[in-house]
Amino acid sequence: LATGTVEDALGLFEEVPEEFANNFDINFIKASLLVSFEDYENAKILANQLKETNPENTDVLMLLSVIAKATGAKSEKTAILKEILAKNPTHAGANTELGHEQMLKSNFKLANRYYLTALAGEPKNLDALAGYGQSSYYLGNIDDAENTFWKMLEIDNRNAFAWAYLGKLEAETPDYSKALKYVEKALECEPSYYDYWLDYGTYLQNLGRSQAAEQAWTKAIELRPDHFLGYVYRGGLYD
């Protein structure tokens, strides 16, 4: 994986000695690689075989939920996640994914509870922290949101998501200078992320730096020419 491709890595499983052919760890890695290779059919077959011999293993169930999500089997994915929670109510991965489901439905209160449960099981899980911080932000729990984003940065100082949301929080103060500083940090970490360029342009415009704002939104449009928001913001500036 470090020197070649996923396909190269999968080819190595042809050489596994027969005595290790049924080894759980080896086959779990293979199933995970099949998911990365987007061979969901064979990944699911192998994962189900692993589930038969290890029915209590929540890692296998989580892998099956990833396959279900990737193939659009929403009800199957939800059922698998609930099966995981029946075995481990604070399972970070399952609770976080259920939180994501609720975020997509704008049910921020329930999403927030799922993320909080995930953090009870794994306090430093970055996905759960990101979801909890974002849902807290949408619920208006600003102190909780801010504390969560700073906690993420204690774990990973180059977490672009946390920097970007700290910028959003400062923009609501409003302190656009500080917001700009934070979104610049986000762009240092992820220079090709569309939403950060939108925010960057917004903060620049509010600081009276119209030409720089135009450049930021033009960059966003270059990154995603088929998405409307960059055009809307830049059009508003021209108007």
mmCIF file of C-alpha atoms in Angstrom:
data_model
loop_
_atom_site.group_PDB
_atom_site.id
_atom_site.type_symbol
_atom_site.label_atom_id
_atom_site.label_comp_id
_atom_site.label_asym_id
_atom_site.label_seq_id
_atom_site.Cartn_x
_atom_site.Cartn_y
_atom_site.Cartn_z
ATOM 1 C CA LEU A 1 0.000 0.000 0.000
ATOM 2 C CA ALA A 2 2.875 2.374 0.746
ATOM 3 C CA THR A 3 4.646 1.752 -2.548
ATOM 4 C CA GLY A 4 1.973 0.512 -4.951
ATOM 5 C CA THR A 5 -1.764 0.386 -5.427
ATOM 6 C CA VAL A 6 -4.684 -1.268 -3.667
ATOM 7 C CA GLU A 7 -4.816 -3.708 -6.580
ATOM 8 C CA ASP A 8 -1.151 -4.611 -5.972
ATOM 9 C CA ALA A 9 -1.881 -5.165 -2.286
ATOM 10 C CA LEU A 10 -4.859 -7.392 -3.078
ATOM 11 C CA GLY A 11 -2.679 -9.474 -5.393
ATOM 12 C CA LEU A 12 -0.506 -10.450 -2.441
ATOM 13 C CA PHE A 13 -3.389 -12.412 -0.924
ATOM 14 C CA GLU A 14 -2.914 -14.972 -3.710
ATOM 15 C CA GLU A 15 0.339 -15.907 -1.960
ATOM 16 C CA VAL A 16 -1.012 -16.390 1.574
ATOM 17 C CA PRO A 17 0.120 -19.848 2.838
ATOM 18 C CA GLU A 18 -2.683 -22.355 3.205
ATOM 19 C CA GLU A 19 -2.178 -22.550 6.972
ATOM 20 C CA PHE A 20 -3.224 -18.879 7.212
ATOM 21 C CA ALA A 21 -6.039 -19.022 4.658
ATOM 22 C CA ASN A 22 -8.720 -18.770 7.345
ATOM 23 C CA ASN A 23 -6.892 -16.325 9.595
ATOM 24 C CA PHE A 24 -9.365 -13.684 10.774
ATOM 25 C CA ASP A 25 -6.988 -10.708 10.733
ATOM 26 C CA ILE A 26 -5.673 -11.475 7.249
ATOM 27 C CA ASN A 27 -9.157 -11.883 5.810
ATOM 28 C CA PHE A 28 -10.444 -8.759 7.560
ATOM 29 C CA ILE A 29 -7.624 -6.752 5.941
ATOM 30 C CA LYS A 30 -8.492 -8.294 2.575
ATOM 31 C CA ALA A 31 -12.184 -7.397 2.988
ATOM 32 C CA SER A 32 -11.241 -3.833 3.931
ATOM 33 C CA LEU A 33 -8.994 -3.557 0.863
ATOM 34 C CA LEU A 34 -11.792 -4.857 -1.348
ATOM 35 C CA VAL A 35 -13.946 -1.996 -0.028
ATOM 36 C CA SER A 36 -11.151 0.475 -0.841
ATOM 37 C CA PHE A 37 -10.975 -1.061 -4.336
ATOM 38 C CA GLU A 38 -14.778 -0.599 -4.566
ATOM 39 C CA ASP A 39 -15.277 -4.332 -5.106
ATOM 40 C CA TYR A 40 -18.265 -4.295 -2.784
ATOM 41 C CA GLU A 41 -19.704 -7.607 -3.959
ATOM 42 C CA ASN A 42 -16.664 -9.685 -2.979
ATOM 43 C CA ALA A 43 -16.059 -7.530 0.104
ATOM 44 C CA LYS A 44 -19.560 -8.328 1.330
ATOM 45 C CA ILE A 45 -19.155 -12.061 0.670
ATOM 46 C CA LEU A 46 -15.928 -12.172 2.662
ATOM 47 C CA ALA A 47 -17.278 -9.953 5.448
ATOM 48 C CA ASN A 48 -20.348 -12.159 5.839
ATOM 49 C CA GLN A 49 -18.076 -15.212 6.082
ATOM 50 C CA LEU A 50 -16.155 -13.443 8.839
ATOM 51 C CA LYS A 51 -19.433 -12.596 10.568
ATOM 52 C CA GLU A 52 -20.500 -16.255 10.558
ATOM 53 C CA THR A 53 -17.352 -17.286 12.427
ATOM 54 C CA ASN A 54 -17.172 -14.115 14.579
ATOM 55 C CA PRO A 55 -20.785 -13.023 15.176
ATOM 56 C CA GLU A 56 -19.882 -10.776 18.129
ATOM 57 C CA ASN A 57 -17.141 -8.872 16.303
ATOM 58 C CA THR A 58 -18.348 -5.281 15.844
ATOM 59 C CA ASP A 59 -15.482 -4.407 13.457
ATOM 60 C CA VAL A 60 -16.920 -6.853 10.924
ATOM 61 C CA LEU A 61 -20.398 -5.429 11.407
ATOM 62 C CA MET A 62 -19.023 -1.907 10.948
ATOM 63 C CA LEU A 63 -17.375 -2.993 7.706
ATOM 64 C CA LEU A 64 -20.694 -4.430 6.516
ATOM 65 C CA SER A 65 -22.371 -1.109 7.328
ATOM 66 C CA VAL A 66 -19.747 0.707 5.231
ATOM 67 C CA ILE A 67 -20.487 -1.643 2.322
ATOM 68 C CA ALA A 68 -24.235 -1.106 2.748
ATOM 69 C CA LYS A 69 -23.752 2.669 2.730
ATOM 70 C CA ALA A 70 -21.519 2.551 -0.353
ATOM 71 C CA THR A 71 -24.059 0.465 -2.263
ATOM 72 C CA GLY A 72 -27.031 2.626 -1.274
ATOM 73 C CA ALA A 73 -28.642 0.011 0.985
ATOM 74 C CA LYS A 74 -29.801 2.550 3.577
ATOM 75 C CA SER A 75 -32.205 0.388 5.562
ATOM 76 C CA GLU A 76 -29.662 -2.449 5.672
ATOM 77 C CA LYS A 77 -26.995 -0.055 6.914
ATOM 78 C CA THR A 78 -29.247 1.283 9.680
ATOM 79 C CA ALA A 79 -30.187 -2.259 10.744
ATOM 80 C CA ILE A 80 -26.506 -3.237 10.989
ATOM 81 C CA LEU A 81 -25.702 -0.133 13.044
ATOM 82 C CA LYS A 82 -28.500 -0.949 15.478
ATOM 83 C CA GLU A 83 -27.182 -4.504 15.717
ATOM 84 C CA ILE A 84 -23.798 -3.061 16.707
ATOM 85 C CA LEU A 85 -25.397 -0.848 19.358
ATOM 86 C CA ALA A 86 -27.252 -3.837 20.797
ATOM 87 C CA LYS A 87 -23.830 -5.375 21.452
ATOM 88 C CA ASN A 88 -22.073 -2.128 22.436
ATOM 89 C CA PRO A 89 -24.358 0.885 23.135
ATOM 90 C CA THR A 90 -21.470 3.387 23.141
ATOM 91 C CA HIS A 91 -19.772 2.094 19.973
ATOM 92 C CA ALA A 92 -18.155 5.237 18.518
ATOM 93 C CA GLY A 93 -18.376 4.301 14.837
ATOM 94 C CA ALA A 94 -22.019 3.210 14.898
ATOM 95 C CA ASN A 95 -23.221 6.172 16.964
ATOM 96 C CA THR A 96 -21.280 8.599 14.787
ATOM 97 C CA GLU A 97 -22.753 7.197 11.584
ATOM 98 C CA LEU A 98 -26.275 7.384 13.047
ATOM 99 C CA GLY A 99 -25.469 10.966 14.018
ATOM 100 C CA HIS A 100 -24.482 11.681 10.412
ATOM 101 C CA GLU A 101 -27.827 10.255 9.267
ATOM 102 C CA GLN A 102 -29.706 12.662 11.525
ATOM 103 C CA MET A 103 -27.552 15.619 10.428
ATOM 104 C CA LEU A 104 -28.614 14.989 6.829
ATOM 105 C CA LYS A 105 -32.221 15.195 8.018
ATOM 106 C CA SER A 106 -31.447 18.436 9.934
ATOM 107 C CA ASN A 107 -32.411 16.646 13.148
ATOM 108 C CA PHE A 108 -29.560 18.294 15.030
ATOM 109 C CA LYS A 109 -30.814 17.484 18.524
ATOM 110 C CA LEU A 110 -30.900 13.732 17.965
ATOM 111 C CA ALA A 111 -27.621 13.856 16.040
ATOM 112 C CA ASN A 112 -26.040 15.674 18.968
ATOM 113 C CA ARG A 113 -27.140 12.885 21.327
ATOM 114 C CA TYR A 114 -25.675 10.193 19.068
ATOM 115 C CA TYR A 115 -22.334 12.015 18.900
ATOM 116 C CA LEU A 116 -22.303 12.477 22.664
ATOM 117 C CA THR A 117 -22.904 8.748 23.140
ATOM 118 C CA ALA A 118 -20.083 8.005 20.700
ATOM 119 C CA LEU A 119 -17.761 10.204 22.759
ATOM 120 C CA ALA A 120 -18.731 8.340 25.918
ATOM 121 C CA GLY A 121 -17.261 5.260 24.257
ATOM 122 C CA GLU A 122 -14.291 6.962 22.608
ATOM 123 C CA PRO A 123 -13.621 10.505 23.908
ATOM 124 C CA LYS A 124 -10.940 11.308 21.325
ATOM 125 C CA ASN A 125 -12.771 10.076 18.238
ATOM 126 C CA LEU A 126 -12.303 12.951 15.779
ATOM 127 C CA ASP A 127 -15.361 12.110 13.650
ATOM 128 C CA ALA A 128 -17.592 12.091 16.724
ATOM 129 C CA LEU A 129 -16.025 15.313 18.017
ATOM 130 C CA ALA A 130 -16.554 16.987 14.635
ATOM 131 C CA GLY A 131 -20.196 15.913 14.572
ATOM 132 C CA TYR A 132 -20.795 16.980 18.155
ATOM 133 C CA GLY A 133 -19.172 20.370 17.561
ATOM 134 C CA GLN A 134 -21.089 20.966 14.327
ATOM 135 C CA SER A 135 -24.466 19.894 15.736
ATOM 136 C CA SER A 136 -23.843 22.018 18.856
ATOM 137 C CA TYR A 137 -23.113 24.969 16.554
ATOM 138 C CA TYR A 138 -26.413 24.485 14.716
ATOM 139 C CA LEU A 139 -28.265 24.151 18.028
ATOM 140 C CA GLY A 140 -26.793 27.441 19.235
ATOM 141 C CA ASN A 141 -24.720 25.790 21.967
ATOM 142 C CA ILE A 142 -21.760 27.989 21.117
ATOM 143 C CA ASP A 143 -19.580 27.259 24.167
ATOM 144 C CA ASP A 144 -19.915 23.506 23.633
ATOM 145 C CA ALA A 145 -19.090 23.905 19.962
ATOM 146 C CA GLU A 146 -16.038 26.074 20.565
ATOM 147 C CA ASN A 147 -14.664 23.831 23.323
ATOM 148 C CA THR A 148 -15.113 20.800 21.071
ATOM 149 C CA PHE A 149 -13.253 22.332 18.129
ATOM 150 C CA TRP A 150 -10.345 23.326 20.363
ATOM 151 C CA LYS A 151 -10.307 19.783 21.759
ATOM 152 C CA MET A 152 -10.032 18.471 18.188
ATOM 153 C CA LEU A 153 -7.039 20.727 17.594
ATOM 154 C CA GLU A 154 -5.357 19.429 20.741
ATOM 155 C CA ILE A 155 -5.545 15.983 19.139
ATOM 156 C CA ASP A 156 -4.707 17.119 15.598
ATOM 157 C CA ASN A 157 -3.447 20.664 15.119
ATOM 158 C CA ARG A 158 -3.944 20.367 11.352
ATOM 159 C CA ASN A 159 -7.631 19.528 11.490
ATOM 160 C CA ALA A 160 -9.073 21.828 8.824
ATOM 161 C CA PHE A 161 -12.680 21.210 9.872
ATOM 162 C CA ALA A 162 -12.033 22.501 13.393
ATOM 163 C CA TRP A 163 -10.182 25.604 12.168
ATOM 164 C CA ALA A 164 -12.964 26.395 9.694
ATOM 165 C CA TYR A 165 -15.699 26.161 12.327
ATOM 166 C CA LEU A 166 -13.746 28.299 14.755
ATOM 167 C CA GLY A 167 -13.751 30.826 11.932
ATOM 168 C CA LYS A 168 -17.529 30.566 11.610
ATOM 169 C CA LEU A 169 -17.906 31.139 15.348
ATOM 170 C CA GLU A 170 -15.712 34.251 15.225
ATOM 171 C CA ALA A 171 -17.638 35.574 12.208
ATOM 172 C CA GLU A 172 -20.828 35.534 14.265
ATOM 173 C CA THR A 173 -19.259 37.713 16.980
ATOM 174 C CA PRO A 174 -18.498 39.377 14.530
ATOM 175 C CA ASP A 175 -14.701 39.369 14.473
ATOM 176 C CA TYR A 176 -13.886 38.912 10.797
ATOM 177 C CA SER A 177 -10.155 39.434 11.280
ATOM 178 C CA LYS A 178 -9.944 36.457 13.623
ATOM 179 C CA ALA A 179 -12.360 34.470 11.435
ATOM 180 C CA LEU A 180 -10.076 35.123 8.470
ATOM 181 C CA LYS A 181 -7.048 33.924 10.422
ATOM 182 C CA TYR A 182 -8.795 30.667 11.320
ATOM 183 C CA VAL A 183 -10.066 29.902 7.812
ATOM 184 C CA GLU A 184 -6.566 30.585 6.480
ATOM 185 C CA LYS A 185 -5.389 27.835 8.846
ATOM 186 C CA ALA A 186 -8.067 25.550 7.381
ATOM 187 C CA LEU A 187 -6.890 26.337 3.843
ATOM 188 C CA GLU A 188 -3.274 25.624 4.801
ATOM 189 C CA CYS A 189 -4.419 22.127 5.766
ATOM 190 C CA GLU A 190 -6.857 21.564 2.884
ATOM 191 C CA PRO A 191 -6.136 24.063 0.081
ATOM 192 C CA SER A 192 -8.588 22.483 -2.362
ATOM 193 C CA TYR A 193 -11.675 22.447 -0.128
ATOM 194 C CA TYR A 194 -14.498 24.400 -1.787
ATOM 195 C CA ASP A 195 -16.413 25.504 1.319
ATOM 196 C CA TYR A 196 -13.344 27.036 2.944
ATOM 197 C CA TRP A 197 -12.806 29.290 -0.076
ATOM 198 C CA LEU A 198 -16.438 30.417 0.175
ATOM 199 C CA ASP A 199 -15.948 31.351 3.830
ATOM 200 C CA TYR A 200 -12.616 32.979 3.049
ATOM 201 C CA GLY A 201 -14.266 35.219 0.451
ATOM 202 C CA THR A 202 -17.092 36.114 2.844
ATOM 203 C CA TYR A 203 -14.737 37.225 5.608
ATOM 204 C CA LEU A 204 -12.628 39.209 3.128
ATOM 205 C CA GLN A 205 -15.718 40.987 1.809
ATOM 206 C CA ASN A 206 -16.834 41.880 5.317
ATOM 207 C CA LEU A 207 -13.399 43.368 5.924
ATOM 208 C CA GLY A 208 -13.821 45.553 2.825
ATOM 209 C CA ARG A 209 -11.293 43.595 0.756
ATOM 210 C CA SER A 210 -13.504 43.163 -2.298
ATOM 211 C CA GLN A 211 -10.817 42.299 -4.828
ATOM 212 C CA ALA A 212 -9.401 39.543 -2.631
ATOM 213 C CA ALA A 213 -12.953 38.260 -1.998
ATOM 214 C CA GLU A 214 -13.531 38.077 -5.761
ATOM 215 C CA GLN A 215 -10.328 36.063 -6.132
ATOM 216 C CA ALA A 216 -11.379 33.680 -3.354
ATOM 217 C CA TRP A 217 -14.773 32.988 -4.923
ATOM 218 C CA THR A 218 -13.190 32.618 -8.361
ATOM 219 C CA LYS A 219 -10.911 29.979 -6.847
ATOM 220 C CA ALA A 220 -13.988 28.221 -5.415
ATOM 221 C CA ILE A 221 -15.608 28.240 -8.872
ATOM 222 C CA GLU A 222 -12.448 26.764 -10.413
ATOM 223 C CA LEU A 223 -12.562 23.953 -7.856
ATOM 224 C CA ARG A 224 -16.263 23.195 -8.395
ATOM 225 C CA PRO A 225 -17.513 24.813 -11.598
ATOM 226 C CA ASP A 226 -20.766 22.832 -11.427
ATOM 227 C CA HIS A 227 -21.792 24.165 -7.992
ATOM 228 C CA PHE A 228 -23.872 27.320 -7.663
ATOM 229 C CA LEU A 229 -22.756 28.999 -4.431
ATOM 230 C CA GLY A 230 -19.471 30.398 -5.711
ATOM 231 C CA TYR A 231 -21.324 32.100 -8.561
ATOM 232 C CA VAL A 232 -23.972 33.454 -6.189
ATOM 233 C CA TYR A 233 -21.413 35.031 -3.859
ATOM 234 C CA ARG A 234 -19.341 36.468 -6.664
ATOM 235 C CA GLY A 235 -22.453 37.684 -8.467
ATOM 236 C CA GLY A 236 -23.600 39.434 -5.295
ATOM 237 C CA LEU A 237 -20.222 41.155 -5.094
ATOM 238 C CA TYR A 238 -20.480 42.355 -8.710
ATOM 239 C CA ASP A 239 -24.018 43.572 -8.086
#
